[in-house]
XYZ file of C-alpha atoms in Angstrom:
447
model
C 0.000 0.000 0.000
C 1.138 3.531 -0.669
C 1.834 5.832 2.225
C 2.002 9.030 0.243
C -0.884 11.472 0.600
C -0.542 12.848 -2.925
C -3.148 11.636 -5.368
C -3.837 12.071 -9.049
C -6.069 11.042 -11.860
C -3.722 12.181 -14.623
C -4.076 10.014 -17.686
C -0.605 10.662 -18.998
C 1.176 9.027 -16.072
C 0.328 5.408 -16.873
C 3.059 4.927 -19.465
C 5.665 7.202 -17.869
C 6.884 4.996 -15.061
C 9.792 3.506 -17.028
C 10.894 6.769 -18.641
C 10.609 8.561 -15.315
C 12.915 6.039 -13.689
C 15.363 6.336 -16.565
C 15.266 10.148 -16.460
C 16.126 10.180 -12.772
C 18.711 7.375 -13.233
C 16.929 5.319 -10.610
C 16.693 1.583 -10.945
C 13.264 0.061 -10.382
C 13.058 -1.606 -6.976
C 13.746 -5.293 -6.921
C 12.275 -5.921 -3.508
C 9.101 -7.921 -3.926
C 7.489 -5.899 -1.119
C 7.977 -2.645 -3.035
C 5.625 -1.872 -5.908
C 7.705 -0.344 -8.745
C 4.617 1.461 -10.052
C 4.167 3.206 -6.714
C 7.832 4.230 -6.764
C 7.415 5.571 -10.302
C 4.347 7.455 -9.108
C 6.409 9.332 -6.543
C 8.900 10.322 -9.217
C 6.157 11.447 -11.588
C 4.565 13.554 -8.849
C 7.802 15.359 -7.982
C 7.574 18.062 -10.702
C 3.839 18.871 -10.505
C 3.425 22.704 -10.478
C 0.605 22.602 -7.899
C -1.301 25.511 -9.433
C -0.540 28.000 -12.189
C -2.571 27.320 -15.319
C -4.041 24.450 -13.359
C -6.576 26.839 -11.811
C -7.849 27.703 -15.300
C -8.183 23.999 -16.011
C -10.020 23.483 -12.704
C -12.514 26.228 -13.573
C -13.046 24.868 -17.084
C -13.579 21.345 -15.746
C -16.012 22.678 -13.140
C -18.122 24.126 -15.973
C -18.113 20.758 -17.745
C -18.980 19.061 -14.459
C -21.883 21.516 -14.103
C -23.510 20.053 -17.238
C -22.344 16.451 -16.786
C -23.308 15.846 -13.156
C -25.744 18.724 -12.752
C -27.911 17.627 -15.683
C -28.075 14.085 -14.378
C -28.874 15.133 -10.817
C -31.681 17.465 -11.905
C -33.434 14.710 -13.861
C -35.805 14.198 -10.938
C -37.563 17.496 -11.760
C -38.154 16.496 -15.383
C -39.103 12.970 -14.355
C -41.740 14.319 -11.959
C -43.246 16.468 -14.727
C -43.324 13.572 -17.182
C -44.970 11.312 -14.592
C -47.652 13.971 -14.012
C -48.291 14.150 -17.750
C -48.842 10.392 -17.740
C -45.989 9.596 -20.123
C -44.876 6.591 -18.044
C -44.216 5.301 -14.528
C -41.365 6.414 -12.232
C -39.680 3.036 -12.709
C -39.498 3.366 -16.504
C -38.499 7.039 -16.487
C -35.832 6.286 -13.885
C -34.288 3.975 -16.471
C -34.163 6.893 -18.903
C -32.404 9.104 -16.371
C -30.062 6.324 -15.266
C -28.979 5.248 -18.740
C -26.787 8.337 -19.245
C -24.656 7.789 -16.116
C -24.597 4.073 -16.942
C -22.958 4.693 -20.303
C -20.632 7.206 -18.631
C -19.303 4.318 -16.568
C -19.562 1.571 -19.169
C -17.329 3.293 -21.740
C -14.819 4.755 -19.264
C -11.851 2.682 -20.457
C -12.687 3.372 -24.119
C -12.992 7.106 -23.476
C -9.610 7.197 -21.780
C -8.115 5.860 -25.010
C -10.053 8.404 -27.093
C -8.730 11.195 -24.885
C -5.171 10.029 -25.404
C -5.692 10.043 -29.170
C -7.371 13.427 -29.738
C -6.365 15.259 -26.537
C -8.322 16.652 -23.607
C -9.505 19.816 -25.394
C -11.207 18.081 -28.295
C -12.458 15.251 -26.104
C -14.151 17.807 -23.870
C -15.601 19.733 -26.805
C -16.932 16.551 -28.398
C -18.551 15.544 -25.118
C -20.189 18.963 -24.671
C -21.468 18.879 -28.251
C -23.077 15.469 -27.725
C -24.715 16.578 -24.453
C -26.161 19.699 -26.055
C -27.293 17.775 -29.139
C -28.960 15.113 -26.989
C -30.966 17.708 -25.044
C -32.109 19.504 -28.194
C -33.153 16.258 -29.883
C -34.930 15.181 -26.679
C -37.164 18.251 -27.017
C -38.680 16.658 -30.133
C -39.097 13.296 -28.356
C -40.569 14.496 -25.061
C -43.803 12.582 -25.754
C -42.024 9.348 -26.656
C -40.387 6.997 -24.151
C -38.296 5.212 -26.843
C -37.200 8.617 -28.160
C -36.105 9.679 -24.682
C -34.162 6.450 -24.235
C -32.210 7.237 -27.413
C -31.628 10.953 -26.733
C -31.634 11.399 -22.947
C -30.239 7.904 -22.497
C -27.767 6.769 -25.136
C -26.642 10.019 -26.791
C -26.481 11.960 -23.527
C -24.558 9.116 -21.888
C -21.915 9.115 -24.622
C -21.410 12.847 -24.070
C -21.313 12.393 -20.295
C -18.612 9.749 -20.651
C -16.298 11.996 -22.659
C -16.645 15.035 -20.392
C -16.361 12.976 -17.191
C -13.116 11.309 -18.225
C -11.655 14.767 -18.890
C -12.858 16.395 -15.677
C -11.784 13.476 -13.493
C -8.220 13.350 -14.830
C -6.905 16.598 -16.271
C -6.765 18.871 -13.174
C -4.598 16.386 -11.318
C -1.807 16.926 -13.848
C -1.271 20.355 -12.279
C -1.636 19.604 -8.554
C 0.123 17.554 -5.893
C -0.418 18.854 -2.368
C -3.797 20.342 -3.234
C -5.158 17.646 -5.499
C -7.956 16.815 -3.114
C -9.064 20.448 -3.105
C -8.769 20.690 -6.892
C -10.882 17.563 -7.405
C -13.383 18.837 -4.855
C -13.827 22.144 -6.689
C -14.244 20.409 -10.038
C -16.917 18.040 -8.794
C -18.562 20.800 -6.767
C -19.374 22.364 -10.119
C -21.707 19.429 -10.703
C -23.397 19.960 -7.359
C -23.934 23.671 -7.942
C -25.134 22.885 -11.465
C -27.669 20.428 -10.127
C -28.893 22.995 -7.591
C -29.336 25.810 -10.108
C -30.875 23.553 -12.743
C -33.320 22.057 -10.227
C -34.543 25.522 -9.246
C -34.689 26.751 -12.853
C -36.308 23.749 -14.492
C -39.490 23.643 -12.384
C -40.841 27.101 -13.357
C -39.594 26.619 -16.917
C -41.492 23.332 -17.228
C -44.641 24.787 -15.643
C -44.536 27.787 -17.998
C -43.340 26.256 -21.272
C -43.404 22.473 -20.875
C -40.707 19.753 -20.876
C -39.876 20.194 -24.571
C -38.696 23.773 -24.127
C -36.879 22.812 -20.948
C -34.836 20.331 -22.995
C -34.101 22.992 -25.644
C -32.946 25.551 -23.076
C -30.728 22.928 -21.425
C -29.157 21.979 -24.749
C -28.469 25.522 -25.923
C -27.103 26.573 -22.508
C -24.775 23.580 -22.496
C -23.351 24.466 -25.911
C -22.997 28.201 -25.221
C -21.083 27.750 -21.950
C -19.523 24.304 -22.297
C -17.743 24.653 -25.630
C -15.730 27.767 -24.633
C -14.844 26.160 -21.304
C -13.584 23.004 -23.036
C -11.419 25.154 -25.314
C -9.368 26.273 -22.284
C -8.441 22.696 -21.397
C -4.792 21.900 -21.926
C -2.610 18.929 -21.076
C 0.539 19.559 -19.093
C 2.259 16.480 -20.512
C 1.306 14.736 -23.747
C 1.285 10.941 -23.673
C -0.888 8.885 -25.967
C -0.130 5.267 -25.035
C -1.628 3.037 -22.376
C -3.599 -0.159 -21.899
C -7.295 -0.623 -21.269
C -7.132 -3.006 -18.302
C -4.409 -4.057 -15.868
C -5.573 -7.536 -14.914
C -2.954 -8.146 -12.170
C -4.738 -5.530 -10.064
C -7.439 -8.110 -9.390
C -4.845 -10.132 -7.483
C -4.739 -7.294 -4.948
C -7.536 -7.815 -2.398
C -7.562 -4.112 -1.600
C -8.340 -3.306 -5.221
C -11.026 -5.991 -5.318
C -12.695 -4.570 -2.200
C -12.599 -1.006 -3.550
C -13.927 -2.314 -6.875
C -16.828 -4.126 -5.166
C -17.493 -1.276 -2.739
C -17.749 1.214 -5.587
C -19.968 -1.106 -7.614
C -22.390 -1.543 -4.699
C -22.152 2.079 -3.597
C -23.450 3.434 -6.899
C -26.794 1.615 -6.576
C -28.208 4.077 -3.989
C -26.536 7.234 -5.354
C -29.287 8.269 -7.769
C -32.243 7.175 -5.632
C -32.599 10.391 -3.543
C -32.161 12.929 -6.387
C -34.551 10.996 -8.637
C -37.240 10.513 -5.985
C -37.113 13.550 -3.676
C -39.548 15.565 -5.888
C -41.993 12.636 -6.086
C -41.734 11.963 -2.349
C -42.355 15.640 -1.621
C -45.601 15.427 -3.592
C -46.526 12.253 -1.695
C -46.424 14.097 1.649
C -48.469 16.993 0.310
C -45.789 19.454 -0.783
C -45.918 21.357 -4.087
C -43.775 20.664 -7.133
C -41.946 23.946 -6.500
C -41.098 22.786 -2.972
C -39.911 19.453 -4.331
C -37.665 21.238 -6.825
C -36.352 23.445 -4.023
C -35.528 20.386 -1.904
C -33.695 18.838 -4.848
C -31.805 22.097 -5.299
C -30.855 21.947 -1.622
C -29.676 18.363 -2.109
C -27.464 19.399 -5.013
C -26.132 22.492 -3.255
C -25.234 20.361 -0.233
C -23.628 17.891 -2.621
C -21.393 20.662 -3.949
C -20.337 21.637 -0.437
C -19.795 17.986 0.415
C -17.510 17.520 -2.576
C -15.265 20.400 -1.544
C -15.320 19.434 2.128
C -14.513 15.796 1.361
C -11.692 16.844 -0.940
C -10.125 18.855 1.880
C -10.889 16.073 4.367
C -8.920 13.618 2.214
C -5.792 15.658 2.923
C -6.568 15.834 6.659
C -7.716 12.349 7.704
C -6.963 10.346 4.548
C -9.075 9.335 1.537
C -10.166 5.914 2.803
C -11.440 7.419 6.052
C -13.243 10.124 4.077
C -14.877 7.633 1.714
C -16.008 5.469 4.628
C -17.552 8.477 6.371
C -19.369 9.544 3.192
C -20.912 6.121 2.588
C -21.789 5.650 6.266
C -23.482 9.041 6.446
C -25.433 8.269 3.272
C -26.592 4.950 4.749
C -27.654 6.443 8.088
C -29.576 9.258 6.404
C -31.524 6.831 4.198
C -32.186 4.265 6.929
C -32.943 6.575 9.873
C -33.848 10.054 8.595
C -35.673 9.669 5.276
C -38.283 7.125 6.511
C -39.504 9.570 9.192
C -39.378 12.665 6.968
C -43.125 13.139 6.705
C -42.978 16.945 6.913
C -40.903 19.642 5.258
C -38.402 20.107 8.096
C -37.088 16.538 8.388
C -37.121 16.115 4.602
C -34.996 19.251 4.245
C -32.539 17.863 6.804
C -32.359 14.587 4.902
C -31.814 16.382 1.587
C -28.865 18.328 2.993
C -27.222 15.457 4.884
C -27.602 12.916 2.106
C -26.527 15.466 -0.494
C -23.263 16.124 1.327
C -22.582 12.398 1.726
C -23.509 11.705 -1.883
C -21.111 14.349 -3.180
C -18.310 13.025 -1.013
C -18.340 9.696 -2.852
C -17.333 11.298 -6.154
C -14.632 13.593 -4.838
C -12.939 10.939 -2.676
C -12.942 7.932 -5.003
C -10.267 9.259 -7.430
C -8.144 10.167 -4.409
C -8.536 6.681 -2.935
C -7.496 5.061 -6.218
C -4.439 7.281 -6.618
C -3.345 6.825 -3.017
C -3.831 3.072 -2.830
C -2.657 1.956 -6.251
C -0.284 4.677 -7.461
C -0.610 7.714 -9.682
C 1.330 5.988 -12.470
C -1.451 3.440 -12.959
C -4.433 5.545 -11.892
C -5.562 5.971 -15.499
C -6.267 2.287 -15.909
C -7.297 1.630 -12.296
C -9.826 4.465 -12.213
C -11.208 3.430 -15.591
C -11.686 -0.120 -14.331
C -13.398 1.021 -11.139
C -15.667 3.523 -12.914
C -16.692 0.773 -15.329
C -17.867 -1.263 -12.327
C -20.374 1.504 -11.555
C -22.413 0.648 -14.666
C -24.726 -1.802 -12.936
C -25.497 0.549 -10.070
C -26.182 3.482 -12.360
C -28.402 1.399 -14.635
C -30.393 -0.512 -12.015
C -30.120 1.440 -8.758
C -32.848 4.050 -9.248
C -35.095 1.843 -11.444
C -35.138 -0.864 -8.740
C -36.296 1.796 -6.297
C -38.942 2.828 -8.814
C -40.215 -0.723 -9.211
C -40.289 -1.168 -5.429
C -42.402 1.974 -5.280
C -44.771 0.587 -7.923
C -44.967 -2.757 -6.108
C -46.091 -1.074 -2.905
C -48.782 1.097 -4.435
C -47.047 3.678 -6.629
C -46.424 7.400 -6.195
C -50.057 8.063 -5.244
C -50.136 5.541 -2.356
C -48.644 7.889 0.224
C -45.216 8.129 1.800
C -45.365 4.558 3.179
C -44.991 3.196 -0.346
C -41.536 4.787 -0.565
C -40.089 3.111 2.526
C -39.030 -0.203 0.895
C -37.007 1.794 -1.641
C -35.430 3.806 1.186
C -34.375 0.685 3.097
C -33.061 -0.924 -0.085
C -30.875 2.083 -0.895
C -29.663 2.593 2.665
C -28.712 -1.068 3.092
C -26.579 -1.052 -0.041
C -24.787 2.132 1.046
C -24.034 0.448 4.378
C -22.676 -2.623 2.594
C -20.416 -0.466 0.409
C -19.081 1.284 3.523
C -18.223 -2.139 4.929
C -16.031 -3.013 1.943
C -14.215 0.327 2.220
C -13.607 -0.308 5.920
C -12.087 -3.699 5.048
C -9.522 -1.941 2.859
C -8.891 0.638 5.566
C -8.147 -1.991 8.253
C -6.100 -4.146 5.896
C -3.943 -1.067 5.334
C -3.695 0.032 8.974
C -5.484 -1.475 11.968
C -5.087 1.702 13.994
C -8.584 3.186 14.105
C -7.212 6.739 14.278
C -4.634 6.355 11.501
C -4.633 8.904 8.705
C -5.152 6.763 5.624
């Protein structure tokens, strides 16, 4: 296990470990207990500028994160409107909203290769273009479930995948000591985006309908996202690298992180997709439901920054465990008794912060545990494992809701979905804690 606190998601580092060792005239360690990739990671991290143009890259990636994560996390507002119009059930429409993040994860390793071929700037611009195009085309398919699956599902997911791979890797090329903070700011852009979009979409839908909401989303994405992507620049250009590093599966720590991440993504989209519907079930207005979702996303943004800083203070594994544990407790103990506005607002804030912490800590965990020189492949492998959770997590909750009476059966019908999501978050926290104690059995260790 690595003991360094520096982390990265830089895609160019994977193939540099040999050249870095040669450049420094250092022979790769022969000791079987020393991982040569981890040693190469320390060498590669030694000349990181820790700022400079990196702050421009962080801002540009935050804008891309705004549309990548923010659009996905505001889907609950659109879903609620489409359910009211009678287009389909929450279970089916949850599949539409979940398909985009699913493809984001499923094509992660392929997108890392695309980025190394055409560069981060054009990868980001291509991703933004596909997101904007998907939203505009969805405006002409807002009355068709198959049309929404193609536009809001497949096409949007392909765009998400390209922008996510850029935002999760490029800033780390410029930072060492403050990588946690940099990653936190980037992913906070998604939380703030989700908050603003949740507040904006509800009155837009009530005034002009879902079709125009899709058009405004698409045009806004293109107008702001394309210029932001143009400012992206790689610090070091490397185009080579493999898709999968199979020997990592011989490392139990990697296997546990892999499984924990795969399980942990199942409950992630349940609260943002179902908070607006649950608010209606307890007698609150659609505007209040959108406001609660905005609060969830705003708290998520704060949680991403806070967790990024916390990674540098108590260690990334501790931070990830706390995030998943807090998410589980909020869904098992707080959400089921949130039958009025006050408790539901508390749940939205607490779960939002925990939810955001998952995203900002996972890249840091991967870099710290498995080395910055292989984080390209390792992170791609782990993100790919999120596909099942993204695809099935929220829809399973939707089908549980339908099985217990549907969205019109009162708040009791939502409780099975709450317990399902909370239990999986608790299980994911358990796998992370296994890695933490395999690394250091001292409960108070910074790791």
